[in-house]
């Protein structure tokens, strides 16, 4: 079986992002192979844990991937302050005689954005709505690299490492099967709040779960890297309760056109046409613009927004929501079938080095300082008896169930095959009996085996 076929069979997707199928990303040749170990968002511990715990496998597999890509540069991009992680990786680089470089970045947000990393490491700028491959680079999360290591040893993606942070007694690390209910993790994680919400991911771009029902329905997927627990009355929780219509009215009434949302935008700093201040300025007349050209001029830059949240969570002095308004504008552009032209050769702006958001200041702005821990997360085991495994944990078409109710599956067994087109296989991290099969998920119970 070829390198790409092995990765495809294992069902590997980007472990730290939206879940893009890795077999597609690595089916290429590139000058740079960059491993993202920068922990993009605050209060996430997973990448650091993996670097400290599995440095030998990371370095070995990095070289294998770089060789496949015919990459002349193999770089691990992380934050310079991660001293223990860098030391562990460097020791393995020296021991293996590996041609791998460690690039230490400043501590800023969003350091883990792959387009930001490409510019930091290579000085090249990815085109608008483009891919790192457009400038000769392939970027993979460190968790993805370890999934490739597993695949090369015959093990598919069926389990996930994740950290639990925030309003818990101790920051913790878990290694659990895909489909593990997050409520089971939280019940063991010693949550310090009687009434809490959970962000799956980080505080800037993660998915907010506010109700008990939402928390009960949520499960660990291939892209779950962190659970951030917050009290129900926290600023970040309350902010998500503002209706979109209210945001639109607030933008029209209170935006002072200071341009901070645009001037602090990481993609604008890369030279992309992203101007949330213009979107905010023109919202009041969106329904009155009948000419598509005028509409594109007013709202077209929204398509280049990466939804990192800097504009609304850090830059805006009025507490408005430029990111949400960009997302709203994208919807309006799609409805009108307007696809603004891409800049294929953007150039980073001179101010880029002076407008990086210091992570500590961002944490303070978000009201998360009390949850920062400088201790190593505690590793905890969790006995899981039932998993509800989604058939869509990736970009592309949902996988198609390959098992039936009553069938016995082994740990690591294939339970859903990739659909035709862009899709991935899904495997079970729990051995047991198939209890339920729907077009959305497969439930497996391990108690009765």
Coordinates of C-alpha atoms in Angstrom, one line a residue:
X1 CA 0.0 0.0 0.0
X2 CA 1.3 3.4 -0.9
X3 CA 2.0 6.2 1.6
X4 CA -1.1 8.1 0.5
X5 CA -3.3 5.0 0.5
X6 CA -2.1 4.1 4.0
X7 CA -3.1 7.6 5.2
X8 CA -6.4 7.5 3.4
X9 CA -7.3 4.0 4.9
X10 CA -6.5 5.3 8.4
X11 CA -9.0 8.1 8.1
X12 CA -6.6 10.9 9.1
X13 CA -7.8 14.5 9.1
X14 CA -6.3 17.7 10.3
X15 CA -6.3 17.2 14.1
X16 CA -6.1 20.9 15.0
X17 CA -8.4 22.6 12.6
X18 CA -11.5 22.0 10.4
X19 CA -10.7 18.4 9.6
X20 CA -9.4 18.6 6.1
X21 CA -8.6 15.0 4.8
X22 CA -4.8 14.5 5.2
X23 CA -4.5 12.2 2.2
X24 CA -5.5 15.1 0.0
X25 CA -3.2 17.6 1.6
X26 CA -0.2 15.2 1.4
X27 CA -0.8 14.1 -2.1
X28 CA 1.6 16.8 -3.3
X29 CA 5.2 18.0 -3.6
X30 CA 6.4 21.0 -1.7
X31 CA 9.5 22.9 -0.7
X32 CA 8.5 23.2 2.9
X33 CA 6.9 20.8 5.3
X34 CA 5.9 22.8 8.4
X35 CA 4.6 21.1 11.6
X36 CA 2.2 23.4 13.5
X37 CA 2.9 23.0 17.2
X38 CA 2.1 26.6 18.2
X39 CA -1.1 26.0 20.1
X40 CA -3.0 28.8 18.3
X41 CA -5.5 29.6 21.0
X42 CA -5.0 30.4 24.7
X43 CA -5.7 27.8 27.4
X44 CA -5.1 24.7 25.2
X45 CA -2.5 22.2 26.3
X46 CA -2.6 19.4 23.7
X47 CA 0.2 20.3 21.3
X48 CA 2.6 20.9 24.1
X49 CA 1.7 17.6 25.8
X50 CA 2.3 15.7 22.5
X51 CA 5.6 17.4 21.9
X52 CA 6.8 16.5 25.4
X53 CA 5.5 13.0 25.3
X54 CA 6.2 11.7 21.8
X55 CA 9.2 13.7 20.5
X56 CA 10.9 10.6 18.9
X57 CA 7.8 9.6 16.9
X58 CA 7.2 13.3 15.8
X59 CA 10.7 13.7 14.5
X60 CA 10.8 10.3 12.8
X61 CA 7.4 10.8 11.1
X62 CA 8.2 14.4 10.2
X63 CA 11.2 13.2 8.2
X64 CA 9.1 10.5 6.5
X65 CA 6.4 13.0 5.5
X66 CA 9.1 15.5 4.3
X67 CA 10.7 12.8 2.2
X68 CA 7.3 11.9 0.6
X69 CA 6.8 15.6 -0.2
X70 CA 10.3 15.9 -1.5
X71 CA 10.6 18.9 0.8
X72 CA 14.0 20.5 1.2
X73 CA 12.9 22.1 4.5
X74 CA 11.3 20.4 7.4
X75 CA 10.3 22.9 10.2
X76 CA 8.5 22.6 13.5
X77 CA 6.9 25.9 14.2
X78 CA 6.2 26.5 17.9
X79 CA 6.4 29.3 20.5
X80 CA 9.9 30.1 21.7
X81 CA 8.6 30.1 25.3
X82 CA 7.8 26.4 25.1
X83 CA 11.3 25.5 26.5
X84 CA 10.6 22.0 27.7
X85 CA 8.9 21.0 24.5
X86 CA 11.7 22.5 22.3
X87 CA 14.3 20.7 24.4
X88 CA 12.6 17.4 24.0
X89 CA 12.2 17.8 20.3
X90 CA 15.8 19.1 19.8
X91 CA 17.2 16.1 21.8
X92 CA 15.5 13.8 19.3
X93 CA 16.6 15.8 16.3
X94 CA 20.2 15.4 17.5
X95 CA 19.8 11.7 18.4
X96 CA 18.2 10.8 15.1
X97 CA 20.5 13.1 13.1
X98 CA 17.3 14.5 11.5
X99 CA 17.3 17.4 9.1
X100 CA 14.6 19.2 11.1
X101 CA 14.6 22.8 12.2
X102 CA 12.7 24.3 15.1
X103 CA 11.3 27.8 14.5
X104 CA 10.5 29.6 17.8
X105 CA 7.8 32.2 17.3
X106 CA 6.8 35.1 19.6
X107 CA 3.8 34.4 21.9
X108 CA 1.0 36.0 20.0
X109 CA -2.5 35.3 18.6
X110 CA -3.1 33.7 16.1
X111 CA 0.4 32.2 15.9
X112 CA -1.1 28.8 15.0
X113 CA -3.0 30.0 11.9
X114 CA -1.4 28.2 9.1
X115 CA -1.2 31.2 6.8
X116 CA 0.5 33.2 9.6
X117 CA 2.9 30.4 10.2
X118 CA 3.8 30.2 6.5
X119 CA 4.6 33.9 6.5
X120 CA 6.6 33.7 9.8
X121 CA 8.7 30.7 8.7
X122 CA 9.2 31.5 5.0
X123 CA 8.3 35.1 4.4
X124 CA 5.9 34.0 1.8
X125 CA 2.2 35.1 1.7
X126 CA -0.6 32.6 0.8
X127 CA -2.9 34.1 -1.7
X128 CA -6.4 35.2 -0.8
X129 CA -8.6 32.1 -0.2
X130 CA -5.6 30.0 -1.2
X131 CA -3.6 27.2 0.4
X132 CA 0.0 27.0 1.7
X133 CA 0.7 24.7 -1.2
X134 CA 0.2 27.7 -3.5
X135 CA 3.5 29.0 -2.1
X136 CA 5.3 25.7 -1.9
X137 CA 4.3 24.8 1.7
X138 CA 2.4 22.0 3.4
X139 CA 1.4 22.6 7.0
X140 CA 0.2 19.8 9.4
X141 CA -0.7 19.9 13.1
X142 CA 1.6 17.9 15.4
X143 CA -1.4 15.7 16.3
X144 CA -1.9 14.9 12.6
X145 CA 1.8 13.9 12.3
X146 CA 1.3 11.5 15.2
X147 CA -1.8 10.1 13.4
X148 CA 0.4 9.5 10.4
X149 CA 2.9 7.7 12.6
X150 CA 0.1 5.5 13.9
X151 CA -1.1 4.8 10.3
X152 CA 2.4 3.7 9.2
X153 CA 2.3 1.2 12.1
X154 CA -1.1 -0.1 11.0
X155 CA -3.3 1.8 13.5
X156 CA -6.2 4.0 12.2
X157 CA -7.5 7.2 13.8
X158 CA -9.9 5.9 16.5
X159 CA -8.8 7.8 19.7
X160 CA -8.0 11.4 20.5
X161 CA -5.8 13.3 23.0
X162 CA -7.5 16.4 24.4
X163 CA -6.9 18.8 27.3
X164 CA -9.6 20.1 29.8
X165 CA -8.9 23.6 31.0
X166 CA -10.7 26.6 32.6
X167 CA -13.0 26.2 35.6
X168 CA -11.6 22.8 36.7
X169 CA -9.6 22.0 39.8
X170 CA -6.5 21.0 37.7
X171 CA -5.8 21.2 34.0
X172 CA -6.0 17.6 32.7
X173 CA -5.1 15.5 29.6
X174 CA -7.3 12.7 28.4
X175 CA -6.8 10.0 25.7
X176 CA -10.3 8.7 24.8
X177 CA -12.1 6.9 22.0
X178 CA -13.8 8.9 19.3
X179 CA -17.4 9.4 20.2
X180 CA -16.8 9.7 23.9
X181 CA -19.5 11.9 25.4
X182 CA -17.8 15.0 26.7
X183 CA -20.1 14.9 29.7
X184 CA -18.4 11.8 30.9
X185 CA -15.1 13.6 30.7
X186 CA -16.4 16.6 32.6
X187 CA -17.9 14.5 35.3
X188 CA -14.5 13.2 36.1
X189 CA -12.6 16.5 35.5
X190 CA -13.5 18.1 38.8
X191 CA -15.4 21.1 37.4
X192 CA -15.4 24.0 40.0
X193 CA -18.7 25.5 38.9
X194 CA -22.1 24.2 39.6
X195 CA -23.5 25.9 36.5
X196 CA -21.2 26.0 33.5
X197 CA -20.8 26.2 29.8
X198 CA -18.2 24.5 27.6
X199 CA -16.2 25.7 24.6
X200 CA -15.1 22.8 22.4
X201 CA -11.8 24.2 21.3
X202 CA -10.4 27.6 22.3
X203 CA -12.0 30.8 23.5
X204 CA -11.7 32.6 20.1
X205 CA -12.9 30.1 17.6
X206 CA -14.3 27.2 19.6
X207 CA -17.9 26.0 19.6
X208 CA -19.9 27.2 22.6
X209 CA -22.1 24.8 24.4
X210 CA -24.4 26.7 26.8
X211 CA -27.2 24.3 27.7
X212 CA -27.1 21.0 29.5
X213 CA -28.7 19.4 26.5
X214 CA -26.0 20.7 24.2
X215 CA -23.3 19.4 26.5
X216 CA -25.0 16.0 26.8
X217 CA -25.2 15.6 23.0
X218 CA -21.6 16.6 22.3
X219 CA -18.9 13.9 21.7
X220 CA -15.2 13.8 21.0
X221 CA -14.4 13.9 17.3
X222 CA -11.2 13.8 15.3
X223 CA -10.8 17.5 15.6
X224 CA -11.5 17.9 19.3
X225 CA -8.4 19.2 21.0
X226 CA -9.7 20.9 24.1
X227 CA -12.6 21.5 26.4
X228 CA -12.7 24.9 28.0
X229 CA -15.1 25.1 31.0
X230 CA -16.5 28.5 32.0
X231 CA -19.1 29.6 34.5
X232 CA -22.5 30.3 32.9
X233 CA -22.2 34.1 33.7
X234 CA -18.8 34.5 32.1
X235 CA -18.4 37.3 29.5
X236 CA -17.6 34.9 26.7
X237 CA -20.8 33.0 27.4
X238 CA -23.0 36.0 27.7
X239 CA -21.6 37.5 24.4
X240 CA -22.9 34.5 22.4
X241 CA -26.5 35.2 23.5
X242 CA -26.8 38.5 21.5
X243 CA -29.1 37.9 18.5
X244 CA -27.7 38.7 15.0
X245 CA -30.3 41.3 14.4
X246 CA -29.2 43.1 17.6
X247 CA -25.6 43.0 16.3
X248 CA -26.6 44.5 13.0
X249 CA -28.5 47.4 14.8
X250 CA -25.5 47.9 17.2
X251 CA -23.1 48.1 14.3
X252 CA -25.2 50.6 12.5
X253 CA -25.7 52.7 15.6
X254 CA -22.4 52.5 17.5
X255 CA -19.5 51.8 15.0
X256 CA -17.2 54.8 15.2
X257 CA -15.1 53.8 12.2
X258 CA -11.9 53.8 14.1
X259 CA -10.6 51.1 11.8
X260 CA -9.1 49.1 14.6
X261 CA -10.9 46.0 13.5
X262 CA -9.2 46.3 10.1
X263 CA -5.8 47.5 11.2
X264 CA -5.4 44.7 13.8
X265 CA -6.7 41.9 11.4
X266 CA -4.1 39.2 10.9
X267 CA -5.2 38.6 7.3
X268 CA -5.2 42.3 6.5
X269 CA -1.6 42.4 7.8
X270 CA -0.8 39.6 5.4
X271 CA -1.9 41.9 2.6
X272 CA -5.3 40.4 2.1
X273 CA -8.3 42.6 1.3
X274 CA -10.2 42.2 4.6
X275 CA -11.9 45.4 5.8
X276 CA -14.5 44.7 8.5
X277 CA -14.8 48.4 9.1
X278 CA -16.3 48.8 5.6
X279 CA -18.7 46.0 6.2
X280 CA -19.8 47.6 9.5
X281 CA -20.1 51.0 7.8
X282 CA -22.4 49.7 5.0
X283 CA -24.7 47.3 7.0
X284 CA -27.4 49.8 7.3
X285 CA -28.0 50.0 3.6
X286 CA -27.5 46.3 2.7
X287 CA -31.2 45.9 1.7
X288 CA -31.1 49.0 -0.5
X289 CA -28.1 48.0 -2.7
X290 CA -29.6 46.4 -5.8
X291 CA -26.5 46.7 -8.0
X292 CA -24.2 43.7 -7.6
X293 CA -21.1 45.8 -8.3
X294 CA -22.0 48.2 -5.5
X295 CA -22.8 45.4 -3.2
X296 CA -19.5 43.7 -3.8
X297 CA -17.6 47.0 -3.2
X298 CA -19.4 47.4 0.1
X299 CA -19.2 43.8 1.4
X300 CA -16.9 41.8 -0.9
X301 CA -13.9 41.9 1.5
X302 CA -15.8 39.7 4.0
X303 CA -15.0 36.6 1.9
X304 CA -11.3 36.8 3.0
X305 CA -12.2 36.8 6.7
X306 CA -10.8 33.7 8.5
X307 CA -13.1 34.3 11.6
X308 CA -10.1 34.4 14.0
X309 CA -12.1 36.9 16.2
X310 CA -9.3 39.5 16.7
X311 CA -11.6 42.3 15.4
X312 CA -14.4 41.7 17.9
X313 CA -12.7 40.1 20.9
X314 CA -9.7 42.4 21.1
X315 CA -9.7 45.3 18.6
X316 CA -13.1 46.9 18.8
X317 CA -13.3 49.6 21.5
X318 CA -17.1 49.5 21.3
X319 CA -17.6 45.8 22.0
X320 CA -19.2 45.2 18.6
X321 CA -19.1 42.1 16.4
X322 CA -17.3 42.7 13.1
X323 CA -16.5 38.9 12.8
X324 CA -20.2 38.0 13.0
X325 CA -21.0 40.8 10.5
X326 CA -18.4 39.4 8.1
X327 CA -20.0 36.0 8.4
X328 CA -23.4 37.6 7.8
X329 CA -22.0 39.4 4.7
X330 CA -20.6 36.2 3.4
X331 CA -24.1 34.7 3.5
X332 CA -25.5 37.7 1.6
X333 CA -22.8 37.4 -1.0
X334 CA -23.5 33.7 -1.6
X335 CA -27.2 34.5 -1.9
X336 CA -26.4 36.9 -4.7
X337 CA -23.8 34.5 -6.2
X338 CA -21.1 37.2 -5.9
X339 CA -17.5 35.8 -5.8
X340 CA -15.0 38.6 -5.5
X341 CA -11.7 38.3 -7.4
X342 CA -8.8 36.9 -5.5
X343 CA -5.5 38.6 -5.1
X344 CA -3.0 36.0 -6.1
X345 CA 0.1 37.9 -5.1
X346 CA -0.5 39.7 -1.8
X347 CA 2.4 41.3 0.1
X348 CA 2.6 41.5 3.9
X349 CA 2.2 45.0 5.2
X350 CA 5.2 46.7 6.8
X351 CA 3.4 47.0 10.2
X352 CA 2.9 43.2 10.5
X353 CA 5.6 42.7 13.2
X354 CA 4.1 45.5 15.4
X355 CA 0.4 44.4 15.3
X356 CA 0.7 40.9 16.7
X357 CA -1.7 40.3 19.6
X358 CA 0.2 39.4 22.8
X359 CA -1.4 36.3 24.1
X360 CA -1.3 37.4 27.8
X361 CA -3.1 40.7 26.9
X362 CA -5.7 38.7 24.9
X363 CA -6.2 36.4 27.9
X364 CA -6.7 39.3 30.2
X365 CA -9.1 41.0 27.7
X366 CA -11.2 37.8 27.6
X367 CA -11.4 37.5 31.4
X368 CA -9.5 34.2 31.5
X369 CA -6.4 35.1 33.6
X370 CA -7.6 33.2 36.6
X371 CA -7.7 30.0 34.5
X372 CA -4.1 30.2 33.4
X373 CA -2.1 27.3 34.9
X374 CA 1.7 27.0 34.8
X375 CA 1.6 23.4 36.0
X376 CA 1.9 20.4 33.8
X377 CA -1.6 19.0 33.1
X378 CA -2.4 15.8 34.9
X379 CA -2.9 12.7 32.8
X380 CA -6.1 10.9 33.6
X381 CA -7.6 7.7 32.4
X382 CA -11.3 7.3 31.6
X383 CA -13.2 4.1 31.3
X384 CA -15.7 4.5 28.4
X385 CA -18.5 2.1 27.9
X386 CA -20.5 3.7 25.2
X387 CA -19.5 5.9 22.2
X388 CA -21.7 7.8 19.7
X389 CA -19.4 8.2 16.7
X390 CA -20.5 10.9 14.2
X391 CA -20.2 10.0 10.5
X392 CA -19.1 13.6 9.7
X393 CA -16.0 14.6 11.5
X394 CA -14.3 16.2 8.6
X395 CA -14.6 18.6 5.6
X396 CA -16.4 16.8 2.8
X397 CA -19.2 14.2 2.6
X398 CA -20.1 12.2 5.6
X399 CA -18.8 8.6 5.7
X400 CA -21.2 5.8 5.0
X401 CA -22.0 3.2 7.7
X402 CA -20.3 -0.1 7.1
X403 CA -21.8 -1.9 10.1
X404 CA -25.3 -3.0 11.2
X405 CA -27.1 -3.0 14.5
X406 CA -26.1 -6.1 16.5
X407 CA -22.7 -6.5 14.8
X408 CA -19.7 -6.9 17.0
X409 CA -16.8 -4.5 16.2
X410 CA -13.2 -4.6 17.4
X411 CA -11.3 -1.6 18.7
X412 CA -9.8 0.1 15.7
X413 CA -12.3 -1.6 13.4
X414 CA -13.7 0.2 10.3
X415 CA -17.3 1.2 11.0
X416 CA -17.9 3.7 8.2
X417 CA -16.4 4.0 4.7
X418 CA -15.5 7.2 3.0
X419 CA -18.2 8.3 0.6
X420 CA -17.3 9.0 -3.1
X421 CA -15.5 12.3 -3.4
X422 CA -14.0 14.1 -0.5
X423 CA -14.6 12.0 2.6
X424 CA -12.7 9.8 5.1
X425 CA -13.0 6.4 6.8
X426 CA -14.1 6.2 10.4
X427 CA -13.0 3.6 12.9
X428 CA -14.1 2.7 16.4
X429 CA -11.9 3.3 19.4
X430 CA -14.1 1.0 21.4
X431 CA -14.7 -2.7 21.0
X432 CA -18.3 -3.7 21.5
X433 CA -21.7 -4.2 19.9
X434 CA -23.3 -1.8 17.5
X435 CA -26.5 -0.5 19.2
X436 CA -27.7 2.2 16.7
X437 CA -26.9 3.2 13.1
X438 CA -28.3 6.4 11.7
X439 CA -27.3 8.7 8.8
X440 CA -25.5 10.9 11.4
X441 CA -23.8 8.6 13.8
X442 CA -23.1 5.0 15.0
X443 CA -23.5 4.1 18.7
X444 CA -21.3 1.3 20.1
X445 CA -21.7 -0.2 23.5
X446 CA -18.7 -2.1 25.0
X447 CA -20.4 -3.4 28.2
X448 CA -22.0 -6.4 26.6
X449 CA -19.0 -7.9 24.9

